[in-house]
PDB file of C-alpha atoms and ligand atoms in Angstrom:
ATOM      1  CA  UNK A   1     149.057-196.787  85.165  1.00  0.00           C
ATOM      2  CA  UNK A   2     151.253-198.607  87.699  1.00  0.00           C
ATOM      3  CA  UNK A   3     151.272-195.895  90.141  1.00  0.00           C
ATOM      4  CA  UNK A   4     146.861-196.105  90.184  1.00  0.00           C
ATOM      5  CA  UNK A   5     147.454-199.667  90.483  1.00  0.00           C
ATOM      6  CA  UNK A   6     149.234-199.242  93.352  1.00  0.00           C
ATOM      7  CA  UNK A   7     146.530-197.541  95.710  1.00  0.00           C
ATOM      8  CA  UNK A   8     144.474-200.705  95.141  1.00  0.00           C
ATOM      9  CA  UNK A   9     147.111-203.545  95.983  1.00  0.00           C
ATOM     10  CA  UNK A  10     145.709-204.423  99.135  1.00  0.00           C
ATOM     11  CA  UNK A  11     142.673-205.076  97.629  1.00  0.00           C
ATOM     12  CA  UNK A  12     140.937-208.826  98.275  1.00  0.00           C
ATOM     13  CA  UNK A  13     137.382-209.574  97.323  1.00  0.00           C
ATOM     14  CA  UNK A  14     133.927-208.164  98.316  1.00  0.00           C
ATOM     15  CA  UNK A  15     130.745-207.021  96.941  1.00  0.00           C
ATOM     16  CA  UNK A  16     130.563-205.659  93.687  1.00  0.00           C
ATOM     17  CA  UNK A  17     128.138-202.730  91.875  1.00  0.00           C
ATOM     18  CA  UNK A  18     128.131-202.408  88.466  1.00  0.00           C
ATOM     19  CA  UNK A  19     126.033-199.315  87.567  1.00  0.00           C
ATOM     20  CA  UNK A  20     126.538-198.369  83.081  1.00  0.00           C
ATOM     21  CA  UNK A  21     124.210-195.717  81.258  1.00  0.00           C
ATOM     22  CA  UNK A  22     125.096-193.133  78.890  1.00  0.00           C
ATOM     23  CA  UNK A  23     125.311-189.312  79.870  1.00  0.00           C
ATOM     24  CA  UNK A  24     122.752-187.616  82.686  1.00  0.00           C
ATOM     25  CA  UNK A  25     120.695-190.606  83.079  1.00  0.00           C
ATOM     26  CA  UNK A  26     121.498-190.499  86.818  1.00  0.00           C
ATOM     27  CA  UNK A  27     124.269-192.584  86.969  1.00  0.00           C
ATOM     28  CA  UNK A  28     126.667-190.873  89.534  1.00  0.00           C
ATOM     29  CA  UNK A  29     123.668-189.640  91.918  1.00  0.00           C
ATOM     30  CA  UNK A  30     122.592-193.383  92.210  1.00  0.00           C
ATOM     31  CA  UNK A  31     126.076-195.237  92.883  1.00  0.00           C
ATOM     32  CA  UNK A  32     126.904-192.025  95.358  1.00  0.00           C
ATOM     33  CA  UNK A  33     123.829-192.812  97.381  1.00  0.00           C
ATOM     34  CA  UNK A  34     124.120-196.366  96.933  1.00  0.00           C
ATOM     35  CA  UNK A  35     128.027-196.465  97.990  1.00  0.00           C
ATOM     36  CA  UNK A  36     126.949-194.197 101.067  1.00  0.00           C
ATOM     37  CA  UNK A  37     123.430-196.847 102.083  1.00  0.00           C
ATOM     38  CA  UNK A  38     125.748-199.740 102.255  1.00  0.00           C
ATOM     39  CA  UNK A  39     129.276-197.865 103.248  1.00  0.00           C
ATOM     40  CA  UNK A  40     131.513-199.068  99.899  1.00  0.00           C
ATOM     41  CA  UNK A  41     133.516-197.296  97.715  1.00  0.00           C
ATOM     42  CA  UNK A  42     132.563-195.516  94.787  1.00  0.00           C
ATOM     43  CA  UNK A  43     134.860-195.493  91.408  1.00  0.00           C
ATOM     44  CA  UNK A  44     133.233-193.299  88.802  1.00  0.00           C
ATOM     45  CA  UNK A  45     134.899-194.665  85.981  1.00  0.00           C
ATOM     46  CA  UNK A  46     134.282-191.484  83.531  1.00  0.00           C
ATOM     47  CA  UNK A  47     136.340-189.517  85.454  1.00  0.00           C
ATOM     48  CA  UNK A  48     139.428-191.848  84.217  1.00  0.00           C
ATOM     49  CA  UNK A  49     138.604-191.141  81.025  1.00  0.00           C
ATOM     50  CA  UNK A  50     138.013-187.628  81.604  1.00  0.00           C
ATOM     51  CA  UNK A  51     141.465-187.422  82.847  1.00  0.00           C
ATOM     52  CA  UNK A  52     143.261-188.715  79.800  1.00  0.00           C
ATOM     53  CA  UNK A  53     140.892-186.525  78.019  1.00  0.00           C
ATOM     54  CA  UNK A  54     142.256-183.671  79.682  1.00  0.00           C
ATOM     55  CA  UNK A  55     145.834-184.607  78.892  1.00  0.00           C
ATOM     56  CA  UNK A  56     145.145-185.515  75.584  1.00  0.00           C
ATOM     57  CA  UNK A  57     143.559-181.457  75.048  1.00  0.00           C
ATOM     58  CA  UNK A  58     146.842-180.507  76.680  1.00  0.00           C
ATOM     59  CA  UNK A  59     149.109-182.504  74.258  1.00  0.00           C
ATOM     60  CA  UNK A  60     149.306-185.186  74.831  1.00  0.00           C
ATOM     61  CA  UNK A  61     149.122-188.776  72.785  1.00  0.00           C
ATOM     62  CA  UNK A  62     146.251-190.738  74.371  1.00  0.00           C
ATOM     63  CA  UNK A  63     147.801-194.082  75.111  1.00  0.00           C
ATOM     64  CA  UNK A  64     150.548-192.800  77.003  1.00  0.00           C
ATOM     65  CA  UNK A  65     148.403-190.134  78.290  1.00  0.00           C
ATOM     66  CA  UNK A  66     146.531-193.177  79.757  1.00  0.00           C
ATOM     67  CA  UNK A  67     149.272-195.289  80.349  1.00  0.00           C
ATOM     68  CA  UNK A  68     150.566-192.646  82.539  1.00  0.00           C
ATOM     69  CA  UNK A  69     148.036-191.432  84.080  1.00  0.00           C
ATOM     70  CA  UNK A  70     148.458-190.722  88.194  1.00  0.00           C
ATOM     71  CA  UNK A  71     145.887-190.222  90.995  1.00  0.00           C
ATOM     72  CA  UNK A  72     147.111-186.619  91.291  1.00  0.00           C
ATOM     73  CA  UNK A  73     145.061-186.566  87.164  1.00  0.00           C
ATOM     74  CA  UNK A  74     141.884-187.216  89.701  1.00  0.00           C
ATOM     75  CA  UNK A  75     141.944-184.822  92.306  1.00  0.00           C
ATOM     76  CA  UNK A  76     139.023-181.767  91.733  1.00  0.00           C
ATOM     77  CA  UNK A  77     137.190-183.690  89.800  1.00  0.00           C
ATOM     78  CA  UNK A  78     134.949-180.792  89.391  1.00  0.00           C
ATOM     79  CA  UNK A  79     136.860-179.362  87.063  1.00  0.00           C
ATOM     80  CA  UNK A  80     137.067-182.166  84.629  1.00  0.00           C
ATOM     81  CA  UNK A  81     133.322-182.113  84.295  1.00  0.00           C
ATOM     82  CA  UNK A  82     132.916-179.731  81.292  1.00  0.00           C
ATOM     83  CA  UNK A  83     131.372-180.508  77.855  1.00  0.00           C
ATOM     84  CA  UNK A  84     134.565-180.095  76.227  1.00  0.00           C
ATOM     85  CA  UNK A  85     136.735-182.365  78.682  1.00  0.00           C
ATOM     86  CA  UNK A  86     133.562-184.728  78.113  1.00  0.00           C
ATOM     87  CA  UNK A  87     133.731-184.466  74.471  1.00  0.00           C
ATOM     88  CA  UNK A  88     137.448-185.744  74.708  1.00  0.00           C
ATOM     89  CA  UNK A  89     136.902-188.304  76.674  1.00  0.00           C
ATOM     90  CA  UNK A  90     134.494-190.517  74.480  1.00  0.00           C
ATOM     91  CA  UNK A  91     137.281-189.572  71.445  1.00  0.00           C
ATOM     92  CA  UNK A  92     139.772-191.438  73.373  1.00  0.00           C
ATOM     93  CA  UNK A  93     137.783-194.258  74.887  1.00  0.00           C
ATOM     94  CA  UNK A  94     137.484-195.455  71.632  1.00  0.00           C
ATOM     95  CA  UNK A  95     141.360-196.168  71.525  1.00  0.00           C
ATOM     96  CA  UNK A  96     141.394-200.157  72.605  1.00  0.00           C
ATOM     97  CA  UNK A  97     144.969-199.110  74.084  1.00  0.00           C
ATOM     98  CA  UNK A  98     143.336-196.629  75.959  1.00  0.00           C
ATOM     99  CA  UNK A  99     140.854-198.838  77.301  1.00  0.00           C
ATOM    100  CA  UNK A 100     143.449-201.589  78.130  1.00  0.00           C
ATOM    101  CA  UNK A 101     145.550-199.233  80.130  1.00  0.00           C
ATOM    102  CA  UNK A 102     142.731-198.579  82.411  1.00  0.00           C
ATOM    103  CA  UNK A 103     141.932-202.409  83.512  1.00  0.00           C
ATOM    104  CA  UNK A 104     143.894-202.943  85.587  1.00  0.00           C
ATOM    105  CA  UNK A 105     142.489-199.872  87.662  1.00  0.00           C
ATOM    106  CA  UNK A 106     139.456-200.682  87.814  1.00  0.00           C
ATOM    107  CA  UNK A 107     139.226-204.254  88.414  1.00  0.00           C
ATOM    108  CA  UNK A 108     141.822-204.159  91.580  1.00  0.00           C
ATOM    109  CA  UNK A 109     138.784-201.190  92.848  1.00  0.00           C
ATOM    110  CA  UNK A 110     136.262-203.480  91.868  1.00  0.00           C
ATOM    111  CA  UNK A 111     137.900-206.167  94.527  1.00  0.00           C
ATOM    112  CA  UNK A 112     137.934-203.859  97.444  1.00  0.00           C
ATOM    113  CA  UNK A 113     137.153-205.467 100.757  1.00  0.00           C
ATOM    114  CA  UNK A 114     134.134-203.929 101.934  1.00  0.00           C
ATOM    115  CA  UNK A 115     132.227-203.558  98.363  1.00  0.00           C
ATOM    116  CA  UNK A 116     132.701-201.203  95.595  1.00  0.00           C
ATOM    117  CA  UNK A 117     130.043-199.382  93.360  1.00  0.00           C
ATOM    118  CA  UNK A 118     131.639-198.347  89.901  1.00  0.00           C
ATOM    119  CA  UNK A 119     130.027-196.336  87.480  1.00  0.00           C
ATOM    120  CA  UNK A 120     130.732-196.204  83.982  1.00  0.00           C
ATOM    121  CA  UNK A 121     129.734-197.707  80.286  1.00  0.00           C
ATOM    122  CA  UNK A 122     131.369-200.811  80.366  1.00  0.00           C
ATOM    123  CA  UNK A 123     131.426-202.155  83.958  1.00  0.00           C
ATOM    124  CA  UNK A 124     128.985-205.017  83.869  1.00  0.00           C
ATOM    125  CA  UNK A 125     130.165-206.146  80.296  1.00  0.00           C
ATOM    126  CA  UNK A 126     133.870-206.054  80.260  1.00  0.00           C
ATOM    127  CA  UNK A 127     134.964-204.652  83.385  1.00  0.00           C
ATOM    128  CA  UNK A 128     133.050-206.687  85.905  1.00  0.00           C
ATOM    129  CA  UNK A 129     131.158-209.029  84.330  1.00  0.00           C
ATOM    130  CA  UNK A 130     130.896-211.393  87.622  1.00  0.00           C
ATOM    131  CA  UNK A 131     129.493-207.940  89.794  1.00  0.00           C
ATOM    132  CA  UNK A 132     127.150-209.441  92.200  1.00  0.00           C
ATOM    133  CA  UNK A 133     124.193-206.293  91.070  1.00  0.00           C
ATOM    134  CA  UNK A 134     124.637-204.703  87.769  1.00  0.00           C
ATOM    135  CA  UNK A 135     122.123-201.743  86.866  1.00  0.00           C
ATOM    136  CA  UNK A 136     121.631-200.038  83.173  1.00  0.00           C
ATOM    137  CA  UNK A 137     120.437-196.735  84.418  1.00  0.00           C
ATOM    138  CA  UNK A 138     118.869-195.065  81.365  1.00  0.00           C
ATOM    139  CA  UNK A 139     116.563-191.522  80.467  1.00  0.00           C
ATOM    140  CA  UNK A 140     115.032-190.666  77.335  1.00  0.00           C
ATOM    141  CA  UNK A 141     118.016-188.090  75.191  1.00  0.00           C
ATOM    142  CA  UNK A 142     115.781-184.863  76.020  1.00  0.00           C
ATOM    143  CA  UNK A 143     115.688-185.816  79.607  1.00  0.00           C
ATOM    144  CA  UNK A 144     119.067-186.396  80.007  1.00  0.00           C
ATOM    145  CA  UNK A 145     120.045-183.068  78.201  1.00  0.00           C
ATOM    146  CA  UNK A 146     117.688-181.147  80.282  1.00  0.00           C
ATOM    147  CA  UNK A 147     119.148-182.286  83.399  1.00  0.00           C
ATOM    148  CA  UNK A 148     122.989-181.721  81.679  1.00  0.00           C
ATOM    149  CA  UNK A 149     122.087-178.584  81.209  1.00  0.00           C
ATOM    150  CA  UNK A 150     120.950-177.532  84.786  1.00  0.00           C
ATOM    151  CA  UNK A 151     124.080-179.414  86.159  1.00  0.00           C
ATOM    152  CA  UNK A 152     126.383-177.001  83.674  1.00  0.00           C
ATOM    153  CA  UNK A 153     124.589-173.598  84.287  1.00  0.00           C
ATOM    154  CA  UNK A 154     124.671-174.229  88.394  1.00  0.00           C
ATOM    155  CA  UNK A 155     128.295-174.510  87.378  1.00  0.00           C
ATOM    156  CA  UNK A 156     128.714-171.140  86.123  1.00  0.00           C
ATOM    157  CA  UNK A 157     128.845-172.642  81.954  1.00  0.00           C
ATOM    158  CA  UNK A 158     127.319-170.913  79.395  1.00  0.00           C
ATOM    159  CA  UNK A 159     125.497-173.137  77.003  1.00  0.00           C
ATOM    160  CA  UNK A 160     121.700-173.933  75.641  1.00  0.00           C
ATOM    161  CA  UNK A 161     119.483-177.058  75.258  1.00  0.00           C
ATOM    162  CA  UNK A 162     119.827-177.168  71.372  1.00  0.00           C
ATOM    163  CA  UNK A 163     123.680-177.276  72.063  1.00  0.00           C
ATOM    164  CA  UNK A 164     123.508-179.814  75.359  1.00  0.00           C
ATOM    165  CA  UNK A 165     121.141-182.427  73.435  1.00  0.00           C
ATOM    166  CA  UNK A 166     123.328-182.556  70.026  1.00  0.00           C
ATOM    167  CA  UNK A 167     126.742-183.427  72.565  1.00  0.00           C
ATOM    168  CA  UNK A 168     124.526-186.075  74.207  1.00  0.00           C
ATOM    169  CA  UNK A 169     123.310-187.393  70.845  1.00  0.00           C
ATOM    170  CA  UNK A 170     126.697-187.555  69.461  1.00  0.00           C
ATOM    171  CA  UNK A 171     128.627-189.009  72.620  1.00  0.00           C
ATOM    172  CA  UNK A 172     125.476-191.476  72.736  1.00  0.00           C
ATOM    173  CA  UNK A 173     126.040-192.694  69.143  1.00  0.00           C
ATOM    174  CA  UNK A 174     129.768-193.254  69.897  1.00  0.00           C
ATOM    175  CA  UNK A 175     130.044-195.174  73.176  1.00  0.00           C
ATOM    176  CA  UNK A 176     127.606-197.332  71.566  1.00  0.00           C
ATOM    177  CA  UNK A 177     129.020-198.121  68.452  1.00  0.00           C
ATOM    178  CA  UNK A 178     132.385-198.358  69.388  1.00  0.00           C
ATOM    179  CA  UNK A 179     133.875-201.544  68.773  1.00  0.00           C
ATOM    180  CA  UNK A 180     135.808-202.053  71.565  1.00  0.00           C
ATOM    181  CA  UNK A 181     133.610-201.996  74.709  1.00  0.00           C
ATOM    182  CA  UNK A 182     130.483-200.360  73.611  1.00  0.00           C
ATOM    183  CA  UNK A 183     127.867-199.018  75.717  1.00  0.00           C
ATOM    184  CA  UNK A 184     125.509-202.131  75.969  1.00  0.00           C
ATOM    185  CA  UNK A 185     123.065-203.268  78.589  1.00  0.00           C
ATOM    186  CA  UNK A 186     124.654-206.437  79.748  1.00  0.00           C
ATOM    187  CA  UNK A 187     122.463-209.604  79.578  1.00  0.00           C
ATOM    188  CA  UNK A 188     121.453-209.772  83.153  1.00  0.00           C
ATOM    189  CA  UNK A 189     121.374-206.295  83.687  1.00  0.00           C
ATOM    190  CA  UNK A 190     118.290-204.358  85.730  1.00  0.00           C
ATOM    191  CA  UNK A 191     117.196-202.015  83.359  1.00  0.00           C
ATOM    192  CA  UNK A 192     116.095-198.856  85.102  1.00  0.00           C
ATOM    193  CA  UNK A 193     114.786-195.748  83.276  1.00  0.00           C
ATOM    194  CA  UNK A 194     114.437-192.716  85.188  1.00  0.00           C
ATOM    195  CA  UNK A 195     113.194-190.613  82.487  1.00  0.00           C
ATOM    196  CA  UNK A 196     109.885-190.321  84.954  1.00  0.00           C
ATOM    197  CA  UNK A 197     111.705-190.676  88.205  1.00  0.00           C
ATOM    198  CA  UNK A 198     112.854-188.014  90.643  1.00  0.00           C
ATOM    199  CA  UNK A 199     116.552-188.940  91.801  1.00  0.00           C
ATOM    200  CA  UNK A 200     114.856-189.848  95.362  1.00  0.00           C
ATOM    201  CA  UNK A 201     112.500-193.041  93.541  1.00  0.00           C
ATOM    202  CA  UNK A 202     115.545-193.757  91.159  1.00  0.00           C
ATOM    203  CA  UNK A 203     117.925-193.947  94.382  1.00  0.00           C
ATOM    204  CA  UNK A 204     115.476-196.171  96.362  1.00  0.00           C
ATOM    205  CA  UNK A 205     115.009-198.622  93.531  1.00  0.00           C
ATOM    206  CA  UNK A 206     118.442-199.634  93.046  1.00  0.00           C
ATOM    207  CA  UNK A 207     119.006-199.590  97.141  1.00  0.00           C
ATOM    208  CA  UNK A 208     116.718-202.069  96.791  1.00  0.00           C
ATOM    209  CA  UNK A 209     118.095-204.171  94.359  1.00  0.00           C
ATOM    210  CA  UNK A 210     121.390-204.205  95.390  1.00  0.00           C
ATOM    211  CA  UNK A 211     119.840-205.017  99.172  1.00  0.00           C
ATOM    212  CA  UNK A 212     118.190-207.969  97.565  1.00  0.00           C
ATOM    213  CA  UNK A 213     120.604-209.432  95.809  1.00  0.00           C
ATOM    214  CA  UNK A 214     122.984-209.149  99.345  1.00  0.00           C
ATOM    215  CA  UNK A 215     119.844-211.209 101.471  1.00  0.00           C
ATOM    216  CA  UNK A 216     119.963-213.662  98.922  1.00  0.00           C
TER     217      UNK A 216
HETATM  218  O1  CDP B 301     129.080-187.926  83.348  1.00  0.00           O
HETATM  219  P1  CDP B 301     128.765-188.498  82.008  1.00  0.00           P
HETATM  220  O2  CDP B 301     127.843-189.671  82.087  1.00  0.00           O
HETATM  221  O3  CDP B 301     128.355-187.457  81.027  1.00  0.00           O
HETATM  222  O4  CDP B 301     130.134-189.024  81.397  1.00  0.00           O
HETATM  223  P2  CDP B 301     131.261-189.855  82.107  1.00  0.00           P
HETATM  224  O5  CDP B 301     130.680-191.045  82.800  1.00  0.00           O
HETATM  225  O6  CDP B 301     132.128-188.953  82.903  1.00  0.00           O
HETATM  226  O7  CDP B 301     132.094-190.422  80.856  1.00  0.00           O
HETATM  227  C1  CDP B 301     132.708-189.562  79.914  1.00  0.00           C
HETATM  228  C2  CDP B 301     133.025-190.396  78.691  1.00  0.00           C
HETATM  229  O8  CDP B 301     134.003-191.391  79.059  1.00  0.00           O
HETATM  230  C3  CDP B 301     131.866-191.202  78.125  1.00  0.00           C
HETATM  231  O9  CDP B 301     131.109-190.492  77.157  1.00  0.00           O
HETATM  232  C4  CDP B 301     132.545-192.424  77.534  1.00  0.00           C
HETATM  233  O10 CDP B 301     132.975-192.176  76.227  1.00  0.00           O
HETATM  234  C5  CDP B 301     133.781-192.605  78.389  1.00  0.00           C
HETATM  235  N1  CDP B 301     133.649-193.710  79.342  1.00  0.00           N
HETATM  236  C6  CDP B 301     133.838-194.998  78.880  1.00  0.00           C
HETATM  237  O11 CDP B 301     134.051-195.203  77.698  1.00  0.00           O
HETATM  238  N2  CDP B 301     133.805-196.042  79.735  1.00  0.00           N
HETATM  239  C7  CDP B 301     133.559-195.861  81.026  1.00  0.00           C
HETATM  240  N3  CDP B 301     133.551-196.917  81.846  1.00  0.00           N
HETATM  241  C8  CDP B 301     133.329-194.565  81.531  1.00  0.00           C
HETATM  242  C9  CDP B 301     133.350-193.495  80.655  1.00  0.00           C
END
């Protein structure tokens, strides 16, 4: 991981987003619009574990899959969004050594001068857990599926709703009962459910959170 670390050593502190849900809940539309409203970066943190994912399907063992893993692993991210590269990733962030490889990462992001909005399951628990705004974006399972699905047809997959709802179910059960890092609200998280919101309301309420918390 010392070659990820490296496109972050210039990093000194700013102004940090913490955005954690589980799959579909809206997650990467809301910390891409709220990156863009305020001009910070934007880390979405599944992608890392996407990426060992991917190299773990390939052959890989995980650790040094994520140990080793190099900002060319990132590039076309599109095509590490499929159910099955999905799938792989919540098997391997289980692995605490998996997990620990991708700190380091994350945190020197998190630092960036000029603010940083990370996405992911663990950000304002383990990850960040000084961010200045941290949002638990969440949906109802059905939701979540339905809007899965969509995002995989446009993409040219083949799949169903039965099918879509079952992988959601199962990746929900393990991020959140993992030991190491589960997906948990953190304590002085806003909780925001979008199950009834279009991505437009969703968007506006956490640009104004995250605007409130920077007047205060
Ligand atoms: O896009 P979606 O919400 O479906 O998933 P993702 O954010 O790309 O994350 C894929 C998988 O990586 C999740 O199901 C988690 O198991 C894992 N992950 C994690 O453990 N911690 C993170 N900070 C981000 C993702």
């Amino acid at each position: 991981m010392s070659r990820l670390i490296t496109v972050s050593q210039n990093a000194q502190s700013g102004f940090t987003v913490a955005i954690d849900g589980p799959a579909a809940a809206g997650k990467g539309a809301i910390s891409r619009a709220v990156a863009a409203h305020f001009g910070f970066a934007h880390l979405d943190t599944g992608l890392l574990y996407r990426a060992v994912g991917r190299r773990v399907l390939g052959g890989l063992d995980p650790v040094t899959a994520a140990q080793s893993l190099d900002p060319a692993d990132l590039v076309a991210p599109d095509s590490l969004r499929t159910a099955q590269i999905a799938e792989a990733a919540s098997r391997v962030a289980v692995i605490p050594e998996v997990r620990a490889a991708l700190v380091d990462f994350q945190r020197a992001f998190a630092r960036r001068l000029g603010g940083a909005v990370l996405d992911g399951r663990d950000i304002g628990t383990v990850i960040c857990p000084a961010a200045d705004v941290k949002l638990f974006v969440t949906a109802s399972p059905e939701v979540r599926a339905a809007r899965r699905l969509k995002e995989l047809c446009d993409n040219g997959f083949e799949t169903d709703f039965a099918t879509v709802l079952a992988d959601v179910r199962a990746r929900d059960a393990r991020d959140g009962g993992r030991a190491t890092a589960p997906m948990v609200p953190a304590e002085d998280a806003l909780m925001l459910d979008t199950s009834m919101m279009a991505v437009d309301e969703a968007v506006a309420a956490a640009i104004a959170a995250v605007a409130a918390r920077r007047a205060s």
